[in-house]
mmCIF file of N, CA and C in Angstrom:
data_model
loop_
_atom_site.group_PDB
_atom_site.id
_atom_site.type_symbol
_atom_site.label_atom_id
_atom_site.label_comp_id
_atom_site.label_asym_id
_atom_site.label_seq_id
_atom_site.Cartn_x
_atom_site.Cartn_y
_atom_site.Cartn_z
ATOM 1 N N MET A 1 11.151 -237.381 89.968
ATOM 2 C CA MET A 1 11.276 -236.623 91.036
ATOM 3 C C MET A 1 11.496 -234.940 91.012
ATOM 4 N N ARG A 2 12.184 -234.845 90.107
ATOM 5 C CA ARG A 2 12.857 -233.717 89.746
ATOM 6 C C ARG A 2 11.749 -232.637 89.181
ATOM 7 N N ARG A 3 10.691 -232.920 88.596
ATOM 8 C CA ARG A 3 9.577 -232.017 88.226
ATOM 9 C C ARG A 3 8.821 -231.397 89.265
ATOM 10 N N PHE A 4 8.989 -232.110 90.498
ATOM 11 C CA PHE A 4 8.133 -231.527 91.634
ATOM 12 C C PHE A 4 8.884 -230.501 92.369
ATOM 13 N N LYS A 5 10.216 -229.943 91.885
ATOM 14 C CA LYS A 5 10.763 -229.098 92.859
ATOM 15 C C LYS A 5 10.078 -227.694 92.846
ATOM 16 N N TRP A 6 9.380 -227.362 92.114
ATOM 17 C CA TRP A 6 8.538 -225.950 91.912
ATOM 18 C C TRP A 6 7.161 -225.959 92.903
ATOM 19 N N MET A 7 6.919 -227.293 93.256
ATOM 20 C CA MET A 7 5.631 -227.612 93.763
ATOM 21 C C MET A 7 5.567 -226.648 95.161
ATOM 22 N N PRO A 8 6.307 -226.473 95.872
ATOM 23 C CA PRO A 8 6.174 -225.522 97.275
ATOM 24 C C PRO A 8 5.929 -224.191 96.810
ATOM 25 N N VAL A 9 6.822 -223.888 95.927
ATOM 26 C CA VAL A 9 6.629 -222.501 95.463
ATOM 27 C C VAL A 9 5.247 -222.010 94.844
ATOM 28 N N LEU A 10 4.730 -223.020 93.871
ATOM 29 C CA LEU A 10 3.175 -223.120 93.434
ATOM 30 C C LEU A 10 2.375 -222.987 94.670
ATOM 31 N N MET A 11 2.522 -223.957 95.510
ATOM 32 C CA MET A 11 1.384 -224.055 96.723
ATOM 33 C C MET A 11 1.216 -222.659 97.546
ATOM 34 N N ALA A 12 2.702 -221.979 97.739
ATOM 35 C CA ALA A 12 2.640 -220.891 98.550
ATOM 36 C C ALA A 12 1.984 -219.764 97.611
ATOM 37 N N ALA A 13 2.151 -219.891 96.351
ATOM 38 C CA ALA A 13 1.448 -218.802 95.467
ATOM 39 C C ALA A 13 -0.201 -219.074 95.820
ATOM 40 N N VAL A 14 -0.564 -220.203 95.599
ATOM 41 C CA VAL A 14 -2.149 -220.567 95.682
ATOM 42 C C VAL A 14 -2.583 -220.154 96.841
ATOM 43 N N LEU A 15 -1.821 -220.408 97.979
ATOM 44 C CA LEU A 15 -1.997 -219.911 99.579
ATOM 45 C C LEU A 15 -2.411 -218.566 99.523
ATOM 46 N N ALA A 16 -1.183 -217.523 99.045
ATOM 47 C CA ALA A 16 -1.262 -216.194 99.207
ATOM 48 C C ALA A 16 -2.384 -215.545 98.212
ATOM 49 N N ALA A 17 -2.692 -216.406 97.082
ATOM 50 C CA ALA A 17 -3.888 -215.706 96.446
ATOM 51 C C ALA A 17 -5.117 -216.024 97.000
ATOM 52 N N CYS A 18 -5.330 -217.050 97.609
ATOM 53 C CA CYS A 18 -6.808 -217.635 98.337
ATOM 54 C C CYS A 18 -7.064 -216.841 99.642
ATOM 55 N N ALA A 19 -5.555 -216.465 100.340
ATOM 56 C CA ALA A 19 -5.914 -215.961 101.665
ATOM 57 C C ALA A 19 -5.545 -214.498 101.884
ATOM 58 N N GLN A 20 -5.614 -213.743 101.021
ATOM 59 C CA GLN A 20 -5.146 -212.220 101.147
ATOM 60 C C GLN A 20 -5.422 -211.358 102.212
ATOM 61 N N GLN A 21 -4.328 -210.562 102.827
ATOM 62 C CA GLN A 21 -4.554 -209.834 104.091
ATOM 63 C C GLN A 21 -5.159 -208.739 103.771
ATOM 64 N N PRO A 22 -5.795 -208.169 104.639
ATOM 65 C CA PRO A 22 -6.305 -206.531 104.229
ATOM 66 C C PRO A 22 -5.001 -205.646 103.988
ATOM 67 N N ALA A 23 -5.107 -204.558 103.142
ATOM 68 C CA ALA A 23 -4.216 -203.786 102.771
ATOM 69 C C ALA A 23 -4.134 -202.553 104.174
ATOM 70 N N ARG A 24 -5.415 -202.267 104.807
ATOM 71 C CA ARG A 24 -5.419 -201.481 105.730
ATOM 72 C C ARG A 24 -6.358 -201.842 106.788
ATOM 73 N N GLN A 25 -6.000 -202.254 107.727
ATOM 74 C CA GLN A 25 -6.784 -202.690 108.906
ATOM 75 C C GLN A 25 -7.701 -201.454 109.523
ATOM 76 N N SER A 26 -8.823 -201.564 109.922
ATOM 77 C CA SER A 26 -9.635 -200.491 110.320
ATOM 78 C C SER A 26 -9.167 -200.173 111.567
ATOM 79 N N SER A 27 -8.745 -198.917 111.767
ATOM 80 C CA SER A 27 -8.381 -198.529 113.111
ATOM 81 C C SER A 27 -9.506 -198.236 114.040
ATOM 82 N N ALA A 28 -10.674 -198.179 113.444
ATOM 83 C CA ALA A 28 -11.708 -197.760 114.581
ATOM 84 C C ALA A 28 -12.706 -198.874 114.299
ATOM 85 N N ARG A 29 -12.172 -200.167 114.113
ATOM 86 C CA ARG A 29 -13.053 -201.234 114.335
ATOM 87 C C ARG A 29 -14.272 -201.257 115.399
ATOM 88 N N HIS A 30 -13.838 -201.317 116.252
ATOM 89 C CA HIS A 30 -14.549 -201.473 117.569
ATOM 90 C C HIS A 30 -15.449 -200.131 117.769
ATOM 91 N N ALA A 31 -14.996 -199.269 116.965
ATOM 92 C CA ALA A 31 -15.788 -198.004 117.294
ATOM 93 C C ALA A 31 -17.388 -198.176 116.754
ATOM 94 N N HIS A 32 -17.428 -199.160 115.761
ATOM 95 C CA HIS A 32 -18.433 -199.075 114.755
ATOM 96 C C HIS A 32 -19.483 -200.349 114.974
ATOM 97 N N GLN A 33 -19.240 -200.910 116.215
ATOM 98 C CA GLN A 33 -20.059 -201.972 116.420
ATOM 99 C C GLN A 33 -21.338 -201.821 116.630
ATOM 100 N N ALA A 34 -21.661 -200.808 116.624
ATOM 101 C CA ALA A 34 -23.170 -200.344 117.170
ATOM 102 C C ALA A 34 -23.847 -200.062 115.452
ATOM 103 N N ILE A 35 -23.129 -200.551 114.609
ATOM 104 C CA ILE A 35 -23.563 -200.136 113.202
ATOM 105 C C ILE A 35 -24.579 -201.475 112.993
ATOM 106 N N ASP A 36 -25.944 -201.507 112.566
ATOM 107 C CA ASP A 36 -26.579 -202.595 112.102
ATOM 108 C C ASP A 36 -26.632 -202.591 110.536
ATOM 109 N N TYR A 37 -25.599 -203.524 109.898
ATOM 110 C CA TYR A 37 -25.437 -203.218 108.433
ATOM 111 C C TYR A 37 -26.550 -204.083 107.646
ATOM 112 N N GLY A 38 -27.304 -204.615 108.429
ATOM 113 C CA GLY A 38 -28.386 -204.938 107.541
ATOM 114 C C GLY A 38 -29.366 -203.966 107.255
ATOM 115 N N LYS A 39 -29.367 -202.767 107.707
ATOM 116 C CA LYS A 39 -30.222 -201.709 107.434
ATOM 117 C C LYS A 39 -29.535 -200.954 106.450
ATOM 118 N N TYR A 40 -28.434 -201.299 105.850
ATOM 119 C CA TYR A 40 -27.496 -200.774 104.560
ATOM 120 C C TYR A 40 -27.717 -201.424 103.346
ATOM 121 N N THR A 41 -28.379 -202.727 103.456
ATOM 122 C CA THR A 41 -28.272 -203.553 102.186
ATOM 123 C C THR A 41 -28.682 -202.978 101.056
ATOM 124 N N GLN A 42 -28.524 -203.292 99.822
ATOM 125 C CA GLN A 42 -29.054 -202.772 98.787
ATOM 126 C C GLN A 42 -29.212 -204.161 97.656
ATOM 127 N N GLY A 43 -29.731 -205.144 98.365
ATOM 128 C CA GLY A 43 -30.035 -206.217 97.583
ATOM 129 C C GLY A 43 -28.618 -207.203 97.259
ATOM 130 N N ASP A 44 -29.258 -208.437 96.891
ATOM 131 C CA ASP A 44 -28.231 -209.711 96.795
ATOM 132 C C ASP A 44 -27.564 -209.462 95.546
ATOM 133 N N VAL A 45 -26.279 -209.999 95.515
ATOM 134 C CA VAL A 45 -25.551 -210.011 94.391
ATOM 135 C C VAL A 45 -24.840 -211.453 94.263
ATOM 136 N N PRO A 46 -24.588 -212.093 93.119
ATOM 137 C CA PRO A 46 -24.078 -213.670 93.145
ATOM 138 C C PRO A 46 -22.385 -213.683 93.693
ATOM 139 N N TRP A 47 -21.869 -212.531 93.218
ATOM 140 C CA TRP A 47 -20.400 -212.240 93.247
ATOM 141 C C TRP A 47 -19.917 -210.869 93.029
ATOM 142 N N PHE A 48 -18.904 -210.731 93.762
ATOM 143 C CA PHE A 48 -18.069 -209.233 93.211
ATOM 144 C C PHE A 48 -16.624 -209.061 93.081
ATOM 145 N N ASN A 49 -16.342 -208.401 92.488
ATOM 146 C CA ASN A 49 -14.941 -208.560 92.068
ATOM 147 C C ASN A 49 -14.031 -208.185 93.393
ATOM 148 N N PHE A 50 -12.898 -208.739 93.385
ATOM 149 C CA PHE A 50 -11.810 -208.670 94.610
ATOM 150 C C PHE A 50 -10.503 -209.005 94.164
ATOM 151 N N THR A 51 -9.498 -207.962 94.517
ATOM 152 C CA THR A 51 -8.370 -208.114 94.196
ATOM 153 C C THR A 51 -7.673 -207.631 95.787
ATOM 154 N N SER A 52 -8.235 -207.052 96.505
ATOM 155 C CA SER A 52 -7.715 -206.569 97.914
ATOM 156 C C SER A 52 -8.865 -206.532 98.813
ATOM 157 N N LEU A 53 -8.138 -206.845 99.937
ATOM 158 C CA LEU A 53 -9.191 -206.262 101.073
ATOM 159 C C LEU A 53 -8.963 -205.056 101.972
ATOM 160 N N TYR A 54 -9.622 -204.274 101.684
ATOM 161 C CA TYR A 54 -9.390 -202.537 102.372
ATOM 162 C C TYR A 54 -9.673 -202.955 103.851
ATOM 163 N N SER A 55 -10.634 -203.323 104.232
ATOM 164 C CA SER A 55 -11.032 -203.241 105.706
ATOM 165 C C SER A 55 -12.179 -204.494 105.970
ATOM 166 N N TRP A 56 -12.610 -204.908 107.189
ATOM 167 C CA TRP A 56 -13.466 -205.742 107.418
ATOM 168 C C TRP A 56 -14.056 -205.641 108.596
ATOM 169 N N ASP A 57 -15.412 -206.003 108.923
ATOM 170 C CA ASP A 57 -15.719 -205.652 110.551
ATOM 171 C C ASP A 57 -16.980 -207.050 110.597
ATOM 172 N N SER A 58 -16.853 -207.413 111.749
ATOM 173 C CA SER A 58 -17.862 -208.389 112.214
ATOM 174 C C SER A 58 -18.704 -207.892 113.518
ATOM 175 N N ASN A 59 -19.648 -207.825 113.658
ATOM 176 C CA ASN A 59 -20.452 -207.481 115.076
ATOM 177 C C ASN A 59 -21.721 -208.166 114.913
ATOM 178 N N GLN A 60 -21.577 -209.181 114.268
ATOM 179 C CA GLN A 60 -23.162 -210.128 114.165
ATOM 180 C C GLN A 60 -22.621 -211.463 113.854
ATOM 181 N N LEU A 61 -22.895 -212.397 114.495
ATOM 182 C CA LEU A 61 -22.339 -213.790 114.491
ATOM 183 C C LEU A 61 -23.001 -214.256 113.111
ATOM 184 N N GLY A 62 -22.163 -214.983 112.347
ATOM 185 C CA GLY A 62 -22.604 -215.395 110.982
ATOM 186 C C GLY A 62 -22.523 -214.652 109.965
ATOM 187 N N TYR A 63 -21.911 -213.017 110.303
ATOM 188 C CA TYR A 63 -22.176 -212.258 109.273
ATOM 189 C C TYR A 63 -20.508 -211.627 109.007
ATOM 190 N N VAL A 64 -20.156 -211.170 108.244
ATOM 191 C CA VAL A 64 -18.677 -210.527 108.148
ATOM 192 C C VAL A 64 -19.238 -209.459 107.152
ATOM 193 N N VAL A 65 -18.572 -207.972 107.315
ATOM 194 C CA VAL A 65 -18.809 -206.717 106.309
ATOM 195 C C VAL A 65 -17.453 -206.644 105.725
ATOM 196 N N VAL A 66 -17.041 -206.850 104.500
ATOM 197 C CA VAL A 66 -15.858 -206.597 103.749
ATOM 198 C C VAL A 66 -15.803 -205.431 103.161
ATOM 199 N N TRP A 67 -14.791 -204.735 103.062
ATOM 200 C CA TRP A 67 -14.771 -203.481 102.171
ATOM 201 C C TRP A 67 -13.528 -203.632 101.061
ATOM 202 N N THR A 68 -14.148 -203.803 99.687
ATOM 203 C CA THR A 68 -12.896 -204.092 99.029
ATOM 204 C C THR A 68 -12.282 -202.654 98.409
ATOM 205 N N THR A 69 -13.060 -201.476 98.718
ATOM 206 C CA THR A 69 -12.351 -200.266 98.600
ATOM 207 C C THR A 69 -13.376 -199.324 99.458
ATOM 208 N N PRO A 70 -12.691 -197.924 99.606
ATOM 209 C CA PRO A 70 -13.237 -196.913 100.745
ATOM 210 C C PRO A 70 -14.946 -196.999 100.130
ATOM 211 N N ALA A 71 -15.107 -197.030 98.850
ATOM 212 C CA ALA A 71 -16.540 -196.884 98.329
ATOM 213 C C ALA A 71 -17.291 -198.373 97.987
ATOM 214 N N GLN A 72 -16.833 -199.293 98.340
ATOM 215 C CA GLN A 72 -17.592 -200.564 98.081
ATOM 216 C C GLN A 72 -17.189 -201.600 99.043
ATOM 217 N N ALA A 73 -18.602 -202.050 99.683
ATOM 218 C CA ALA A 73 -18.594 -202.676 100.728
ATOM 219 C C ALA A 73 -19.868 -203.843 100.399
ATOM 220 N N TYR A 74 -19.650 -205.203 101.186
ATOM 221 C CA TYR A 74 -20.420 -206.198 101.071
ATOM 222 C C TYR A 74 -20.547 -206.803 102.334
ATOM 223 N N ARG A 75 -21.947 -207.459 102.663
ATOM 224 C CA ARG A 75 -22.371 -208.087 103.971
ATOM 225 C C ARG A 75 -22.470 -209.523 103.429
ATOM 226 N N LEU A 76 -21.465 -210.336 104.212
ATOM 227 C CA LEU A 76 -21.137 -211.684 103.915
ATOM 228 C C LEU A 76 -22.045 -212.551 104.572
ATOM 229 N N GLN A 77 -22.967 -213.323 104.266
ATOM 230 C CA GLN A 77 -23.773 -214.340 105.057
ATOM 231 C C GLN A 77 -22.916 -215.522 105.253
ATOM 232 N N LEU A 78 -22.420 -216.104 106.342
ATOM 233 C CA LEU A 78 -21.730 -217.164 106.453
ATOM 234 C C LEU A 78 -22.615 -218.389 106.614
ATOM 235 N N VAL A 79 -22.142 -219.603 106.087
ATOM 236 C CA VAL A 79 -22.894 -220.853 106.299
ATOM 237 C C VAL A 79 -23.298 -221.083 107.948
ATOM 238 N N GLY A 80 -22.359 -220.604 108.818
ATOM 239 C CA GLY A 80 -22.664 -220.927 110.273
ATOM 240 C C GLY A 80 -22.066 -219.697 110.942
ATOM 241 N N PRO A 81 -21.819 -219.652 112.180
ATOM 242 C CA PRO A 81 -20.826 -219.093 112.915
ATOM 243 C C PRO A 81 -19.603 -219.229 112.565
ATOM 244 N N CYS A 82 -18.641 -218.161 112.436
ATOM 245 C CA CYS A 82 -17.242 -218.428 112.115
ATOM 246 C C CYS A 82 -16.342 -218.020 113.348
ATOM 247 N N LEU A 83 -16.050 -219.143 114.110
ATOM 248 C CA LEU A 83 -15.462 -218.983 115.370
ATOM 249 C C LEU A 83 -13.950 -218.180 115.140
ATOM 250 N N GLY A 84 -13.465 -218.323 113.950
ATOM 251 C CA GLY A 84 -12.020 -217.981 113.658
ATOM 252 C C GLY A 84 -12.252 -216.529 113.909
ATOM 253 N N LEU A 85 -13.053 -215.845 113.702
ATOM 254 C CA LEU A 85 -13.233 -214.389 113.560
ATOM 255 C C LEU A 85 -12.800 -213.824 114.906
ATOM 256 N N GLN A 86 -13.044 -214.392 115.685
ATOM 257 C CA GLN A 86 -12.729 -214.053 117.198
ATOM 258 C C GLN A 86 -11.255 -213.863 117.529
ATOM 259 N N THR A 87 -10.511 -215.074 116.815
ATOM 260 C CA THR A 87 -9.245 -214.969 116.943
ATOM 261 C C THR A 87 -8.531 -214.742 115.809
ATOM 262 N N ALA A 88 -9.038 -213.979 115.056
ATOM 263 C CA ALA A 88 -8.271 -213.599 113.641
ATOM 264 C C ALA A 88 -7.348 -212.499 113.973
ATOM 265 N N GLY A 89 -7.239 -211.898 115.027
ATOM 266 C CA GLY A 89 -6.203 -210.899 115.461
ATOM 267 C C GLY A 89 -6.039 -209.658 114.328
ATOM 268 N N GLY A 90 -7.184 -209.428 113.624
ATOM 269 C CA GLY A 90 -7.289 -208.430 112.711
ATOM 270 C C GLY A 90 -7.409 -208.768 111.441
ATOM 271 N N MET A 91 -6.643 -209.846 111.063
ATOM 272 C CA MET A 91 -6.482 -210.634 109.551
ATOM 273 C C MET A 91 -7.323 -211.595 109.256
ATOM 274 N N ILE A 92 -7.957 -211.452 107.942
ATOM 275 C CA ILE A 92 -8.873 -212.143 107.402
ATOM 276 C C ILE A 92 -8.529 -212.382 106.130
ATOM 277 N N GLY A 93 -8.861 -213.551 105.552
ATOM 278 C CA GLY A 93 -8.769 -213.736 103.954
ATOM 279 C C GLY A 93 -9.905 -213.745 103.342
ATOM 280 N N LEU A 94 -9.946 -213.948 101.717
ATOM 281 C CA LEU A 94 -11.281 -214.330 101.239
ATOM 282 C C LEU A 94 -10.632 -215.420 100.026
ATOM 283 N N THR A 95 -11.371 -216.400 99.810
ATOM 284 C CA THR A 95 -11.115 -217.170 98.545
ATOM 285 C C THR A 95 -11.710 -216.276 97.691
ATOM 286 N N SER A 96 -10.976 -216.793 96.328
ATOM 287 C CA SER A 96 -11.722 -216.259 95.161
ATOM 288 C C SER A 96 -11.341 -217.001 94.012
ATOM 289 N N HIS A 97 -11.836 -216.896 92.743
ATOM 290 C CA HIS A 97 -11.704 -217.565 91.522
ATOM 291 C C HIS A 97 -11.849 -216.616 90.658
ATOM 292 N N ASP A 98 -10.565 -216.331 89.780
ATOM 293 C CA ASP A 98 -10.429 -215.433 88.679
ATOM 294 C C ASP A 98 -10.979 -214.049 89.068
ATOM 295 N N SER A 99 -10.398 -213.671 90.410
ATOM 296 C CA SER A 99 -10.770 -212.318 90.984
ATOM 297 C C SER A 99 -12.217 -211.956 91.433
ATOM 298 N N LEU A 100 -13.016 -213.641 91.440
ATOM 299 C CA LEU A 100 -14.459 -213.183 92.083
ATOM 300 C C LEU A 100 -14.432 -213.825 93.101
ATOM 301 N N VAL A 101 -15.435 -213.270 94.121
ATOM 302 C CA VAL A 101 -15.577 -214.063 95.354
ATOM 303 C C VAL A 101 -17.114 -214.108 95.115
ATOM 304 N N SER A 102 -17.502 -215.348 95.164
ATOM 305 C CA SER A 102 -19.068 -216.126 95.075
ATOM 306 C C SER A 102 -19.494 -216.543 96.158
ATOM 307 N N SER A 103 -21.029 -216.505 96.135
ATOM 308 C CA SER A 103 -21.539 -217.048 97.252
ATOM 309 C C SER A 103 -21.834 -218.564 96.883
ATOM 310 N N ASN A 104 -21.826 -219.321 97.707
ATOM 311 C CA ASN A 104 -21.824 -221.022 97.666
ATOM 312 C C ASN A 104 -20.629 -221.406 96.979
ATOM 313 N N ARG A 105 -19.760 -220.926 96.814
ATOM 314 C CA ARG A 105 -18.461 -221.264 96.193
ATOM 315 C C ARG A 105 -17.017 -220.944 97.080
ATOM 316 N N ASP A 106 -17.146 -219.676 97.668
ATOM 317 C CA ASP A 106 -15.918 -219.080 98.098
ATOM 318 C C ASP A 106 -15.990 -219.141 99.790
ATOM 319 N N ALA A 107 -15.247 -218.840 100.438
ATOM 320 C CA ALA A 107 -15.069 -218.487 102.100
ATOM 321 C C ALA A 107 -14.326 -217.524 102.466
ATOM 322 N N VAL A 108 -14.584 -217.188 103.595
ATOM 323 C CA VAL A 108 -13.643 -216.445 104.437
ATOM 324 C C VAL A 108 -12.761 -217.154 105.255
ATOM 325 N N VAL A 109 -11.352 -216.819 105.246
ATOM 326 C CA VAL A 109 -10.567 -217.537 105.992
ATOM 327 C C VAL A 109 -9.760 -216.585 107.431
ATOM 328 N N ALA A 110 -10.400 -217.273 108.477
ATOM 329 C CA ALA A 110 -10.261 -216.554 109.697
ATOM 330 C C ALA A 110 -9.522 -217.314 111.029
ATOM 331 N N GLY A 111 -8.542 -217.108 111.437
ATOM 332 C CA GLY A 111 -8.208 -217.801 112.432
ATOM 333 C C GLY A 111 -7.833 -219.249 112.305
ATOM 334 N N GLY A 112 -7.489 -219.747 111.179
ATOM 335 C CA GLY A 112 -7.340 -221.107 110.978
ATOM 336 C C GLY A 112 -8.617 -221.793 110.362
ATOM 337 N N ASN A 113 -9.524 -221.095 110.442
ATOM 338 C CA ASN A 113 -11.000 -221.720 110.065
ATOM 339 C C ASN A 113 -11.608 -221.225 108.798
ATOM 340 N N ARG A 114 -12.088 -222.075 107.864
ATOM 341 C CA ARG A 114 -12.669 -221.650 106.429
ATOM 342 C C ARG A 114 -14.128 -221.572 106.809
ATOM 343 N N CYS A 115 -14.779 -220.392 106.498
ATOM 344 C CA CYS A 115 -16.243 -220.160 106.651
ATOM 345 C C CYS A 115 -16.893 -220.164 105.250
ATOM 346 N N GLY A 116 -17.703 -221.022 104.980
ATOM 347 C CA GLY A 116 -18.207 -220.918 103.795
ATOM 348 C C GLY A 116 -19.293 -219.774 103.595
ATOM 349 N N ILE A 117 -19.180 -218.741 102.344
ATOM 350 C CA ILE A 117 -19.918 -217.713 102.111
ATOM 351 C C ILE A 117 -21.463 -218.234 101.284
ATOM 352 N N MET A 118 -22.558 -218.096 102.130
ATOM 353 C CA MET A 118 -23.681 -218.276 101.819
ATOM 354 C C MET A 118 -24.468 -217.423 100.759
ATOM 355 N N ARG A 119 -24.390 -216.038 101.455
ATOM 356 C CA ARG A 119 -25.085 -214.945 100.589
ATOM 357 C C ARG A 119 -24.126 -213.601 100.549
ATOM 358 N N ILE A 120 -24.274 -213.001 99.701
ATOM 359 C CA ILE A 120 -23.621 -211.596 99.214
ATOM 360 C C ILE A 120 -24.696 -210.738 99.038
ATOM 361 N N GLN A 121 -24.422 -209.584 100.055
ATOM 362 C CA GLN A 121 -25.315 -208.357 99.822
ATOM 363 C C GLN A 121 -24.529 -207.381 100.054
ATOM 364 N N HIS A 122 -24.746 -206.357 98.707
ATOM 365 C CA HIS A 122 -24.118 -205.126 98.338
ATOM 366 C C HIS A 122 -24.636 -204.054 99.435
ATOM 367 N N LEU A 123 -23.785 -203.239 100.359
ATOM 368 C CA LEU A 123 -23.920 -202.261 101.161
ATOM 369 C C LEU A 123 -24.251 -200.691 100.427
ATOM 370 N N ASP A 124 -24.782 -200.011 101.021
ATOM 371 C CA ASP A 124 -24.803 -198.616 100.956
ATOM 372 C C ASP A 124 -23.419 -197.616 101.422
ATOM 373 N N ALA A 125 -22.437 -198.021 100.914
ATOM 374 C CA ALA A 125 -20.926 -197.766 101.520
ATOM 375 C C ALA A 125 -21.335 -196.063 101.691
ATOM 376 N N LYS A 126 -21.645 -195.551 100.891
ATOM 377 C CA LYS A 126 -21.636 -193.765 101.221
ATOM 378 C C LYS A 126 -22.421 -193.701 102.355
ATOM 379 N N ALA A 127 -23.726 -194.420 102.688
ATOM 380 C CA ALA A 127 -24.589 -194.064 103.849
ATOM 381 C C ALA A 127 -23.650 -194.522 105.025
ATOM 382 N N ILE A 128 -22.845 -195.265 105.081
ATOM 383 C CA ILE A 128 -22.195 -196.067 105.940
ATOM 384 C C ILE A 128 -21.040 -194.969 106.406
ATOM 385 N N ARG A 129 -20.297 -194.856 105.253
ATOM 386 C CA ARG A 129 -19.572 -193.668 105.773
ATOM 387 C C ARG A 129 -20.173 -192.325 106.572
ATOM 388 N N ALA A 130 -21.216 -191.862 105.982
ATOM 389 C CA ALA A 130 -21.957 -191.058 106.565
ATOM 390 C C ALA A 130 -21.992 -190.828 108.027
ATOM 391 N N LEU A 131 -22.323 -192.311 108.107
ATOM 392 C CA LEU A 131 -22.772 -192.428 109.534
ATOM 393 C C LEU A 131 -21.615 -192.557 110.524
ATOM 394 N N ARG A 132 -20.512 -193.231 109.903
ATOM 395 C CA ARG A 132 -19.235 -193.218 110.851
ATOM 396 C C ARG A 132 -18.762 -191.638 110.805
ATOM 397 N N GLU A 133 -18.828 -190.819 110.061
ATOM 398 C CA GLU A 133 -18.480 -189.534 110.188
ATOM 399 C C GLU A 133 -19.165 -188.547 111.032
ATOM 400 N N LYS A 134 -20.324 -189.111 111.385
ATOM 401 C CA LYS A 134 -21.007 -188.300 112.354
ATOM 402 C C LYS A 134 -20.347 -188.360 113.757
ATOM 403 N N PRO A 135 -20.632 -186.851 114.696
ATOM 404 C CA PRO A 135 -19.691 -187.079 116.043
ATOM 405 C C PRO A 135 -20.602 -188.207 116.601
ATOM 406 N N ASN A 136 -21.741 -188.448 116.668
ATOM 407 C CA ASN A 136 -22.413 -189.281 117.365
ATOM 408 C C ASN A 136 -23.276 -190.441 116.281
ATOM 409 N N SER A 137 -22.302 -191.619 116.247
ATOM 410 C CA SER A 137 -22.503 -192.520 115.357
ATOM 411 C C SER A 137 -23.300 -193.475 115.893
ATOM 412 N N SER A 138 -24.099 -193.508 117.095
ATOM 413 C CA SER A 138 -25.028 -194.401 117.768
ATOM 414 C C SER A 138 -26.421 -194.299 116.889
ATOM 415 N N SER A 139 -26.828 -193.305 116.413
ATOM 416 C CA SER A 139 -28.066 -192.875 115.777
ATOM 417 C C SER A 139 -28.137 -193.180 114.535
ATOM 418 N N GLU A 140 -28.764 -194.637 114.245
ATOM 419 C CA GLU A 140 -29.100 -194.983 112.583
ATOM 420 C C GLU A 140 -30.546 -194.580 112.450
ATOM 421 N N SER A 141 -31.109 -193.797 112.828
ATOM 422 C CA SER A 141 -32.739 -193.568 112.426
ATOM 423 C C SER A 141 -32.931 -192.587 111.202
ATOM 424 N N GLN A 142 -31.646 -192.217 110.469
ATOM 425 C CA GLN A 142 -31.734 -191.634 109.386
ATOM 426 C C GLN A 142 -31.779 -192.165 108.314
ATOM 427 N N HIS A 143 -31.476 -193.505 108.262
ATOM 428 C CA HIS A 143 -31.703 -194.436 106.953
ATOM 429 C C HIS A 143 -32.677 -195.334 106.913
#
């Protein structure tokens, strides 16, 4: 029984690695609800490198956009609607294996729910940033 004393510490470390919190919460998250991220996809990728979550957005049921850095963004299609996103309180996590988030393997953790990732799409982060910096970011006709 003595050898299991380290188990709570190990479990806490595993949970922390699987459910990392964003390093910076998007202060203007609700201001960008009009962005149709589907217009900015640059193709599917099977995985992406993940060490921390810079920011995230979810303005379409069944999808989450995650920013791993200010210059890298991905649109995650979930297996189904992730009801935890509405109750996440600005904090979500991503599971990962060996610092990689993979489709059909990893999940978004939000509001106590674990929502599987079905598809990962790389986004044109530069174009999205340019759109956000425009005074009137409601017009997306230039992409």
